[in-house]
Structures are given as structure tokens and as C-alpha cells.
CSV table of C-alpha atoms in Angstrom, one decimal:
chain,number,residue,atom,x,y,z
A,1,MET,CA,4.8,14.6,181.9
A,2,THR,CA,4.3,16.6,185.0
A,3,ARG,CA,3.4,19.7,183.1
A,4,PHE,CA,1.0,17.7,180.9
A,5,LEU,CA,-0.8,16.4,184.0
A,6,GLU,CA,-0.9,19.7,185.6
A,7,ALA,CA,-2.4,21.3,182.4
A,8,LEU,CA,-5.3,18.8,182.4
A,9,SER,CA,-8.4,20.2,183.8
A,10,TRP,CA,-10.0,18.0,186.7
A,11,PRO,CA,-13.6,18.4,185.6
A,12,VAL,CA,-12.9,17.6,181.9
A,13,LEU,CA,-10.6,14.6,182.8
A,14,ILE,CA,-13.1,13.1,185.2
A,15,VAL,CA,-16.0,13.4,182.7
A,16,VAL,CA,-13.9,11.8,179.9
A,17,ALA,CA,-12.8,9.1,182.2
A,18,VAL,CA,-16.3,8.3,183.4
A,19,LEU,CA,-17.8,8.4,179.9
A,20,LEU,CA,-15.3,6.1,178.5
A,21,ALA,CA,-15.3,3.7,181.3
A,22,LEU,CA,-19.0,3.3,181.1
A,23,ALA,CA,-19.5,3.3,177.3
A,24,PRO,CA,-21.5,1.9,175.8
A,25,PHE,CA,-24.4,2.8,178.2
A,26,GLY,CA,-27.0,0.3,176.8
A,27,LYS,CA,-25.1,-2.9,177.6
A,28,GLU,CA,-22.1,-4.1,179.4
A,29,PRO,CA,-19.2,-1.4,179.3
A,30,HIS,CA,-16.4,-2.2,177.0
A,31,LEU,CA,-14.0,-1.6,179.9
A,32,VAL,CA,-15.6,-4.5,181.9
A,33,GLU,CA,-15.8,-6.7,178.8
A,34,LYS,CA,-12.1,-6.1,177.8
A,35,TRP,CA,-10.7,-6.7,181.3
A,36,ARG,CA,-12.8,-9.9,181.6
A,37,MET,CA,-11.3,-11.1,178.2
A,38,LEU,CA,-7.8,-10.0,179.4
A,39,PHE,CA,-8.1,-12.2,182.6
A,40,SER,CA,-9.7,-15.2,180.8
A,41,GLY,CA,-7.0,-15.1,178.0
A,42,THR,CA,-9.3,-14.2,175.1
A,43,LEU,CA,-8.1,-10.8,174.4
A,44,LYS,CA,-6.2,-11.5,171.1
A,45,ARG,CA,-7.5,-9.3,168.3
A,46,PRO,CA,-5.7,-5.9,167.8
A,47,ILE,CA,-9.1,-4.1,168.0
A,48,ASP,CA,-9.7,-5.6,171.5
A,49,TRP,CA,-6.3,-4.4,172.6
A,50,PHE,CA,-7.0,-0.9,171.3
A,51,ASP,CA,-10.5,-0.8,173.1
A,52,LEU,CA,-8.8,-1.9,176.4
A,53,VAL,CA,-6.2,1.0,176.0
A,54,LEU,CA,-8.8,3.5,174.9
A,55,HIS,CA,-11.3,2.8,177.7
A,56,THR,CA,-8.5,2.5,180.4
A,57,PHE,CA,-6.2,5.3,179.5
A,58,PRO,CA,-8.3,8.2,181.0
A,59,LEU,CA,-8.6,6.3,184.3
A,60,VAL,CA,-4.8,6.0,184.4
A,61,LEU,CA,-4.5,9.8,183.7
A,62,VAL,CA,-6.9,10.4,186.6
A,63,ALA,CA,-4.7,8.1,188.9
A,64,LEU,CA,-1.4,9.8,187.9
A,65,LYS,CA,-2.9,13.4,188.3
A,66,LEU,CA,-4.2,12.4,191.7
A,67,GLY,CA,-0.8,10.9,192.7
A,68,LEU,CA,0.9,14.1,191.6
A,69,SER,CA,-1.6,16.3,193.4
A,70,LEU,CA,-1.2,14.3,196.6
A,71,ARG,CA,2.6,14.3,196.4
A,72,LYS,CA,2.7,18.1,195.9
A,73,GLY,CA,0.3,18.7,198.8
């Protein structure tokens, strides 16, 4: 996992994370909608779970890569 995170380019990872976090751009982002559904208990359909993972995963990768970078110094 460490090699995978080190191989990821910061600029590409940040662009992908921001784009997926804010998509779609015309209305409320899916990330906000799905987290709201999760906390209200209405996140039930498989497509909603897929959307939650899809839009959250790049942000998790950014956090993991940042943690790895800070730990290594």
C-alpha cells in the first residue's frame, strides 16, 4: 500500500479528489447528498452506497498520502 501511495502524483490525486468531491457542479454535490443520506438513515440502495464510496475514496487517498508524507518527514 505504501508503494501505491508513493507512486500517486500529488497534482493528479488532488485534481481527481476535488472534481469527484464537487461533482456534479450544477447542483448539490453527490458527496454532500450521500453523507446527508448516511447520517439520516436513508442511504439504502446499492447505487447510493457506490456513489458514496466513489466520491469519498479519492479524499481518503489524499488523507493517507498526506499521513504517509508527514510520517516520513
